[in-house]
Amino acid sequence: MFRLHRFAATVAALAASSLFLTGCVAGEGAAHEKAETTLNIDFATYNPLSLIIKEKGWLEDALDDDGVSVNWLQSAGSNKANQALRTESVDIGSTAGSAALLARANGSPIKTIALYSQPEWSALVVAPDSDVTDASQLKGKKIAATKGTDPYFFLLQSLEANGLTPDDVTIENLQHADGWGALQNGSVDAWAGLDPIMAGAEQAGASLIYRNLDFNTYGFLNATESFLSEQPEVAQTVVDAYEHARAWAADNPDETAQILADVAGLELDVATKVITERSNLDVSAVPGQKQLDVLTAIGPMLVEIGDVSSQDLVDDALESLLDPSFAEKADPSAVGAE
């Protein structure tokens, strides 16, 4: 009998507890509920600051009291980030500047709210045993590139700079990692590479036959217009976190390289090369005229190759893409407090 009473009491207590937790006991608990929302944000190996923020959990800590959870999704390239932004699978995604312009010109409702880097993240790459030593020798060759990304636009500008046109080569549209794979197995003669994969390819013996820092556009942090309208405070917190990560990376270059190495599966010396030699993170976060000047030079190319139907669309995108207000108000001390 004692056991039966104790069991009944236990069941009753559990039931009452359950009702309390669900806020069903005379409305108790309802006053303590908070609206639960989710920030969907990308991380990418070509955006080292995103890796730091994810590793350190700064956004989770900063947004928890507001009832905002953080859902991280990996972008394999600017084209994938743009796709996720267009379908609103992510609220904030990282791309190259050229890719952001392409997306906006083709109707994707995004705004660039901050810059995360000024990298030299692309070059033209050939296999270790290739007899191609100069970009001018690429006529008639197959070249792997991921359309809609900075390496793709780097390739187009590089061809022009070396007296060639896209009609002089065959461009194989492959995702970045697949492009390196195709170069390794001989399916293509060259690859418009992207770091950190490209740095790994160099370590494996690949050669960079053409480099030009001016052909690399900046790293753009983009957000959907709907997200900026509905959750501007969360967007500001993200930009604050990026500025905190920028300062942290400057103070901790070795750990930054280690984080990149761990996420990208790179040897530490390769990741260190990417961070110290080819990722300029020490740039102003505020997007402005300098970036517009770079994109203005690329705009006519988008129309010429048919990626955008008219120059008017490019011009409209140039006028509407940048929103510097979040970066201008960025406070790195607002997140990441130990």
CSV table of C-alpha atoms in Angstrom, one decimal:
chain,number,residue,atom,x,y,z
A,1,MET,CA,0.0,0.0,0.0
A,2,PHE,CA,2.8,2.4,0.9
A,3,ARG,CA,4.4,1.8,-2.5
A,4,LEU,CA,1.1,2.4,-4.2
A,5,HIS,CA,0.6,5.7,-2.4
A,6,ARG,CA,4.1,6.8,-3.1
A,7,PHE,CA,3.7,5.9,-6.8
A,8,ALA,CA,0.5,7.9,-7.0
A,9,ALA,CA,2.1,10.9,-5.3
A,10,THR,CA,5.0,10.8,-7.7
A,11,VAL,CA,2.7,10.7,-10.7
A,12,ALA,CA,0.7,13.6,-9.4
A,13,ALA,CA,3.9,15.6,-8.7
A,14,LEU,CA,5.2,14.9,-12.2
A,15,ALA,CA,1.9,15.9,-13.7
A,16,ALA,CA,1.8,19.2,-11.8
A,17,SER,CA,5.4,19.9,-12.8
A,18,SER,CA,4.6,19.2,-16.4
A,19,LEU,CA,1.6,21.6,-16.3
A,20,PHE,CA,3.8,24.2,-14.7
A,21,LEU,CA,6.5,24.0,-17.3
A,22,THR,CA,4.0,24.3,-20.1
A,23,GLY,CA,2.5,27.3,-18.5
A,24,CYS,CA,-0.9,25.6,-17.9
A,25,VAL,CA,-1.2,26.0,-14.1
A,26,ALA,CA,-3.4,29.1,-13.6
A,27,GLY,CA,-1.3,30.8,-16.4
A,28,GLU,CA,1.9,30.4,-14.4
A,29,GLY,CA,5.0,30.4,-16.6
A,30,ALA,CA,3.3,32.3,-19.4
A,31,ALA,CA,4.6,35.5,-18.2
A,32,HIS,CA,8.1,34.2,-18.4
A,33,GLU,CA,7.9,32.9,-21.9
A,34,LYS,CA,9.8,34.8,-24.6
A,35,ALA,CA,9.3,34.9,-28.3
A,36,GLU,CA,11.6,32.3,-29.9
A,37,THR,CA,13.1,33.2,-33.2
A,38,THR,CA,16.0,31.8,-35.2
A,39,LEU,CA,18.9,33.5,-36.9
A,40,ASN,CA,20.0,31.5,-39.9
A,41,ILE,CA,23.5,32.5,-40.8
A,42,ASP,CA,26.2,31.0,-42.9
A,43,PHE,CA,29.9,30.2,-42.3
A,44,ALA,CA,32.4,29.6,-45.0
A,45,THR,CA,36.1,28.7,-45.1
A,46,TYR,CA,36.6,31.7,-47.4
A,47,ASN,CA,35.3,33.9,-44.6
A,48,PRO,CA,37.6,33.3,-41.6
A,49,LEU,CA,35.7,35.7,-39.3
A,50,SER,CA,32.6,33.6,-39.6
A,51,LEU,CA,34.6,30.6,-38.4
A,52,ILE,CA,35.8,32.5,-35.4
A,53,ILE,CA,32.4,33.7,-34.4
A,54,LYS,CA,30.9,30.2,-34.8
A,55,GLU,CA,33.8,28.6,-32.8
A,56,LYS,CA,33.5,31.1,-29.9
A,57,GLY,CA,29.8,31.0,-29.6
A,58,TRP,CA,29.6,34.8,-29.3
A,59,LEU,CA,26.3,35.1,-31.2
A,60,GLU,CA,24.6,32.4,-29.2
A,61,ASP,CA,25.7,34.2,-25.9
A,62,ALA,CA,24.6,37.7,-27.2
A,63,LEU,CA,21.2,36.6,-28.5
A,64,ASP,CA,20.1,34.1,-25.9
A,65,ASP,CA,18.5,36.6,-23.6
A,66,ASP,CA,16.4,37.8,-26.5
A,67,GLY,CA,15.1,34.4,-27.3
A,68,VAL,CA,17.0,34.1,-30.5
A,69,SER,CA,18.7,30.8,-31.4
A,70,VAL,CA,21.5,30.6,-34.0
A,71,ASN,CA,21.4,28.1,-36.8
A,72,TRP,CA,24.7,27.9,-38.8
A,73,LEU,CA,24.8,26.7,-42.4
A,74,GLN,CA,27.9,26.2,-44.4
A,75,SER,CA,28.3,27.9,-47.8
A,76,ALA,CA,30.6,26.1,-50.2
A,77,GLY,CA,30.9,29.2,-52.4
A,78,SER,CA,29.4,32.6,-53.1
A,79,ASN,CA,26.9,31.0,-55.5
A,80,LYS,CA,25.6,28.7,-52.8
A,81,ALA,CA,25.4,31.6,-50.3
A,82,ASN,CA,23.4,33.6,-52.9
A,83,GLN,CA,21.1,30.7,-53.5
A,84,ALA,CA,20.5,30.4,-49.8
A,85,LEU,CA,19.8,34.1,-49.4
A,86,ARG,CA,17.4,34.1,-52.4
A,87,THR,CA,15.4,31.2,-50.9
A,88,GLU,CA,15.7,32.8,-47.4
A,89,SER,CA,17.4,29.6,-46.1
A,90,VAL,CA,19.8,32.0,-44.5
A,91,ASP,CA,19.2,35.6,-43.2
A,92,ILE,CA,22.8,36.6,-43.5
A,93,GLY,CA,25.3,35.1,-46.0
A,94,SER,CA,28.9,35.8,-47.0
A,95,THR,CA,29.9,36.3,-50.7
A,96,ALA,CA,32.4,38.0,-52.8
A,97,GLY,CA,31.4,41.5,-53.9
A,98,SER,CA,31.1,40.5,-57.5
A,99,ALA,CA,28.6,37.7,-56.6
A,100,ALA,CA,26.6,40.1,-54.4
A,101,LEU,CA,26.3,42.5,-57.4
A,102,LEU,CA,25.3,39.7,-59.7
A,103,ALA,CA,22.6,38.6,-57.3
A,104,ARG,CA,21.2,42.0,-56.7
A,105,ALA,CA,21.2,42.9,-60.4
A,106,ASN,CA,19.1,39.7,-61.0
A,107,GLY,CA,16.5,40.6,-58.5
A,108,SER,CA,17.7,39.0,-55.2
A,109,PRO,CA,16.5,41.3,-52.4
A,110,ILE,CA,19.8,41.6,-50.5
A,111,LYS,CA,21.8,44.3,-48.9
A,112,THR,CA,25.5,44.4,-48.1
A,113,ILE,CA,25.7,45.3,-44.4
A,114,ALA,CA,29.5,44.9,-43.8
A,115,LEU,CA,32.8,43.8,-45.3
A,116,TYR,CA,34.7,40.9,-43.8
A,117,SER,CA,37.9,41.0,-45.8
A,118,GLN,CA,39.9,42.2,-48.7
A,119,PRO,CA,41.4,39.0,-49.8
A,120,GLU,CA,43.6,37.7,-52.6
A,121,TRP,CA,41.6,34.6,-52.6
A,122,SER,CA,41.7,33.7,-56.3
A,123,ALA,CA,44.3,33.0,-59.0
A,124,LEU,CA,44.6,30.8,-62.1
A,125,VAL,CA,46.0,27.4,-61.2
A,126,VAL,CA,47.6,24.5,-63.2
A,127,ALA,CA,48.5,21.0,-62.1
A,128,PRO,CA,52.1,20.2,-61.0
A,129,ASP,CA,53.0,18.5,-64.3
A,130,SER,CA,51.4,21.1,-66.6
A,131,ASP,CA,53.3,22.7,-69.4
A,132,VAL,CA,51.2,25.8,-69.2
A,133,THR,CA,53.2,28.5,-67.5
A,134,ASP,CA,51.4,31.7,-68.5
A,135,ALA,CA,47.7,32.7,-68.8
A,136,SER,CA,48.2,33.7,-72.4
A,137,GLN,CA,48.8,30.0,-73.1
A,138,LEU,CA,45.2,29.0,-72.1
A,139,LYS,CA,43.7,29.4,-75.6
A,140,GLY,CA,41.8,26.2,-76.5
A,141,LYS,CA,42.1,24.9,-72.9
A,142,LYS,CA,39.5,23.7,-70.5
A,143,ILE,CA,39.2,25.8,-67.3
A,144,ALA,CA,37.2,24.9,-64.2
A,145,ALA,CA,35.4,27.8,-62.4
A,146,THR,CA,32.3,28.2,-60.3
A,147,LYS,CA,30.0,30.6,-62.1
A,148,GLY,CA,28.6,33.4,-60.0
A,149,THR,CA,31.7,33.6,-57.8
A,150,ASP,CA,34.8,35.8,-57.6
A,151,PRO,CA,37.1,33.1,-59.1
A,152,TYR,CA,34.8,33.1,-62.1
A,153,PHE,CA,34.9,36.8,-62.6
A,154,PHE,CA,38.7,36.7,-61.8
A,155,LEU,CA,39.0,34.3,-64.8
A,156,LEU,CA,37.1,36.5,-67.1
A,157,GLN,CA,39.2,39.5,-66.3
A,158,SER,CA,42.4,37.5,-66.5
A,159,LEU,CA,41.5,36.3,-69.9
A,160,GLU,CA,40.9,39.8,-71.1
A,161,ALA,CA,44.1,41.0,-69.5
A,162,ASN,CA,46.0,38.3,-71.4
A,163,GLY,CA,44.5,38.9,-74.8
A,164,LEU,CA,41.8,36.2,-74.7
A,165,THR,CA,38.0,36.0,-74.5
A,166,PRO,CA,35.7,33.4,-73.0
A,167,ASP,CA,35.2,32.1,-76.5
A,168,ASP,CA,38.9,31.2,-76.6
A,169,VAL,CA,38.5,28.6,-73.8
A,170,THR,CA,36.0,26.1,-72.5
A,171,ILE,CA,34.8,27.0,-69.0
A,172,GLU,CA,33.6,24.0,-67.0
A,173,ASN,CA,31.2,25.1,-64.3
A,174,LEU,CA,32.3,23.2,-61.2
A,175,GLN,CA,32.1,23.9,-57.5
A,176,HIS,CA,35.4,25.1,-56.1
A,177,ALA,CA,36.5,21.8,-54.5
A,178,ASP,CA,35.3,19.9,-57.6
A,179,GLY,CA,37.4,22.2,-59.8
A,180,TRP,CA,40.5,21.2,-57.9
A,181,GLY,CA,39.6,17.6,-58.2
A,182,ALA,CA,39.1,18.0,-62.0
A,183,LEU,CA,42.5,19.6,-62.3
A,184,GLN,CA,44.1,16.7,-60.4
A,185,ASN,CA,42.5,14.0,-62.5
A,186,GLY,CA,43.2,15.8,-65.8
A,187,SER,CA,39.6,16.7,-66.7
A,188,VAL,CA,40.6,20.3,-67.1
A,189,ASP,CA,43.8,22.1,-67.9
A,190,ALA,CA,43.4,25.0,-65.4
A,191,TRP,CA,41.3,26.0,-62.5
A,192,ALA,CA,40.2,29.4,-61.2
A,193,GLY,CA,41.0,28.6,-57.6
A,194,LEU,CA,39.7,29.8,-54.3
A,195,ASP,CA,41.4,29.8,-50.9
A,196,PRO,CA,41.8,27.9,-48.7
A,197,ILE,CA,41.5,25.0,-51.2
A,198,MET,CA,43.9,26.8,-53.5
A,199,ALA,CA,46.5,27.1,-50.8
A,200,GLY,CA,46.2,23.3,-50.2
A,201,ALA,CA,46.6,22.8,-54.0
A,202,GLU,CA,49.9,24.8,-53.9
A,203,GLN,CA,51.2,22.6,-51.1
A,204,ALA,CA,50.4,19.6,-53.3
A,205,GLY,CA,52.5,21.1,-56.1
A,206,ALA,CA,50.1,23.1,-58.2
A,207,SER,CA,51.3,26.4,-59.7
A,208,LEU,CA,49.6,29.8,-59.7
A,209,ILE,CA,50.2,31.0,-63.2
A,210,TYR,CA,48.3,34.3,-62.9
A,211,ARG,CA,47.7,36.5,-59.9
A,212,ASN,CA,46.2,40.0,-59.7
A,213,LEU,CA,45.0,41.4,-56.4
A,214,ASP,CA,42.9,44.1,-58.2
A,215,PHE,CA,40.7,41.4,-59.8
A,216,ASN,CA,39.7,40.0,-56.4
A,217,THR,CA,36.6,41.8,-55.0
A,218,TYR,CA,36.0,42.3,-51.3
A,219,GLY,CA,34.3,39.9,-49.0
A,220,PHE,CA,30.7,41.1,-48.6
A,221,LEU,CA,28.4,40.2,-45.7
A,222,ASN,CA,24.8,40.3,-47.1
A,223,ALA,CA,21.4,40.1,-45.5
A,224,THR,CA,17.9,39.7,-46.9
A,225,GLU,CA,15.8,42.9,-46.9
A,226,SER,CA,13.0,41.1,-45.1
A,227,PHE,CA,15.4,40.1,-42.3
A,228,LEU,CA,16.8,43.7,-42.0
A,229,SER,CA,13.2,45.0,-41.8
A,230,GLU,CA,12.0,42.5,-39.3
A,231,GLN,CA,15.0,42.0,-37.1
A,232,PRO,CA,17.4,45.0,-37.4
A,233,GLU,CA,18.6,44.6,-33.8
A,234,VAL,CA,19.7,41.0,-34.5
A,235,ALA,CA,21.5,42.2,-37.7
A,236,GLN,CA,23.3,44.8,-35.7
A,237,THR,CA,24.4,42.1,-33.2
A,238,VAL,CA,25.8,40.1,-36.1
A,239,VAL,CA,27.9,43.0,-37.4
A,240,ASP,CA,29.0,43.8,-33.8
A,241,ALA,CA,30.2,40.2,-33.6
A,242,TYR,CA,32.1,40.5,-36.9
A,243,GLU,CA,33.9,43.5,-35.6
A,244,HIS,CA,34.8,41.7,-32.3
A,245,ALA,CA,36.1,38.8,-34.4
A,246,ARG,CA,38.2,41.1,-36.5
A,247,ALA,CA,39.9,42.5,-33.5
A,248,TRP,CA,40.3,39.1,-32.0
A,249,ALA,CA,41.9,37.7,-35.2
A,250,ALA,CA,44.4,40.6,-35.2
A,251,ASP,CA,45.4,39.7,-31.6
A,252,ASN,CA,45.3,35.9,-32.2
A,253,PRO,CA,46.6,35.1,-35.7
A,254,ASP,CA,47.9,31.6,-34.7
A,255,GLU,CA,44.6,30.5,-33.2
A,256,THR,CA,42.7,32.0,-36.2
A,257,ALA,CA,44.8,29.9,-38.5
A,258,GLN,CA,44.2,26.8,-36.3
A,259,ILE,CA,40.4,27.4,-36.5
A,260,LEU,CA,40.6,27.6,-40.3
A,261,ALA,CA,42.8,24.5,-40.4
A,262,ASP,CA,40.3,22.5,-38.3
A,263,VAL,CA,37.2,23.5,-40.3
A,264,ALA,CA,38.8,23.3,-43.7
A,265,GLY,CA,40.8,20.1,-43.1
A,266,LEU,CA,44.1,21.9,-43.9
A,267,GLU,CA,47.6,21.5,-42.6
A,268,LEU,CA,48.3,24.3,-40.1
A,269,ASP,CA,51.1,25.8,-42.3
A,270,VAL,CA,48.7,26.1,-45.2
A,271,ALA,CA,46.0,27.7,-43.1
A,272,THR,CA,48.6,30.1,-41.7
A,273,LYS,CA,49.6,31.1,-45.2
A,274,VAL,CA,45.9,31.8,-46.1
A,275,ILE,CA,45.5,34.0,-43.0
A,276,THR,CA,48.8,35.8,-43.0
A,277,GLU,CA,49.5,36.2,-46.7
A,278,ARG,CA,46.2,36.2,-48.6
A,279,SER,CA,43.4,37.3,-46.2
A,280,ASN,CA,43.5,41.0,-45.4
A,281,LEU,CA,41.0,41.1,-42.5
A,282,ASP,CA,42.2,44.5,-41.3
A,283,VAL,CA,39.8,46.5,-43.5
A,284,SER,CA,37.0,48.9,-42.6
A,285,ALA,CA,33.7,47.0,-42.2
A,286,VAL,CA,31.9,49.9,-43.8
A,287,PRO,CA,31.0,49.3,-47.4
A,288,GLY,CA,31.3,52.4,-49.6
A,289,GLN,CA,32.7,54.1,-52.7
A,290,LYS,CA,35.9,52.0,-52.9
A,291,GLN,CA,33.9,48.8,-53.3
A,292,LEU,CA,31.5,50.5,-55.7
A,293,ASP,CA,34.5,51.5,-57.9
A,294,VAL,CA,35.6,47.8,-58.0
A,295,LEU,CA,32.1,46.6,-58.9
A,296,THR,CA,31.5,49.3,-61.4
A,297,ALA,CA,34.4,47.9,-63.5
A,298,ILE,CA,32.9,44.4,-63.3
A,299,GLY,CA,29.3,45.5,-64.1
A,300,PRO,CA,29.6,45.8,-67.9
A,301,MET,CA,31.2,42.3,-68.0
A,302,LEU,CA,28.1,40.8,-66.4
A,303,VAL,CA,26.0,42.2,-69.2
A,304,GLU,CA,28.5,41.2,-72.0
A,305,ILE,CA,28.5,37.6,-71.0
A,306,GLY,CA,24.8,37.5,-70.5
A,307,ASP,CA,24.7,37.0,-66.7
A,308,VAL,CA,22.6,40.2,-66.4
A,309,SER,CA,20.2,41.2,-69.1
A,310,SER,CA,21.0,45.0,-69.1
A,311,GLN,CA,23.3,47.6,-67.8
A,312,ASP,CA,20.4,49.4,-66.3
A,313,LEU,CA,19.9,46.5,-63.9
A,314,VAL,CA,23.6,46.6,-63.0
A,315,ASP,CA,23.3,50.4,-62.4
A,316,ASP,CA,20.2,49.9,-60.2
A,317,ALA,CA,22.0,47.3,-58.2
A,318,LEU,CA,25.1,49.5,-57.7
A,319,GLU,CA,22.8,52.2,-56.3
A,320,SER,CA,20.8,49.9,-54.0
A,321,LEU,CA,23.2,47.2,-52.8
A,322,LEU,CA,25.1,48.8,-50.0
A,323,ASP,CA,23.7,49.6,-46.6
A,324,PRO,CA,26.6,51.0,-44.5
A,325,SER,CA,24.4,51.9,-41.5
A,326,PHE,CA,25.0,48.7,-39.5
A,327,ALA,CA,28.8,48.8,-39.9
A,328,GLU,CA,28.9,52.5,-39.1
A,329,LYS,CA,27.2,51.8,-35.7
A,330,ALA,CA,29.2,48.6,-35.0
A,331,ASP,CA,30.3,48.1,-31.4
A,332,PRO,CA,32.8,45.2,-31.0
A,333,SER,CA,32.5,45.5,-27.2
A,334,ALA,CA,28.8,44.6,-27.4
A,335,VAL,CA,29.5,40.9,-27.8
A,336,GLY,CA,32.1,38.4,-26.8
A,337,ALA,CA,32.6,39.6,-23.2
A,338,GLU,CA,34.5,37.0,-21.2
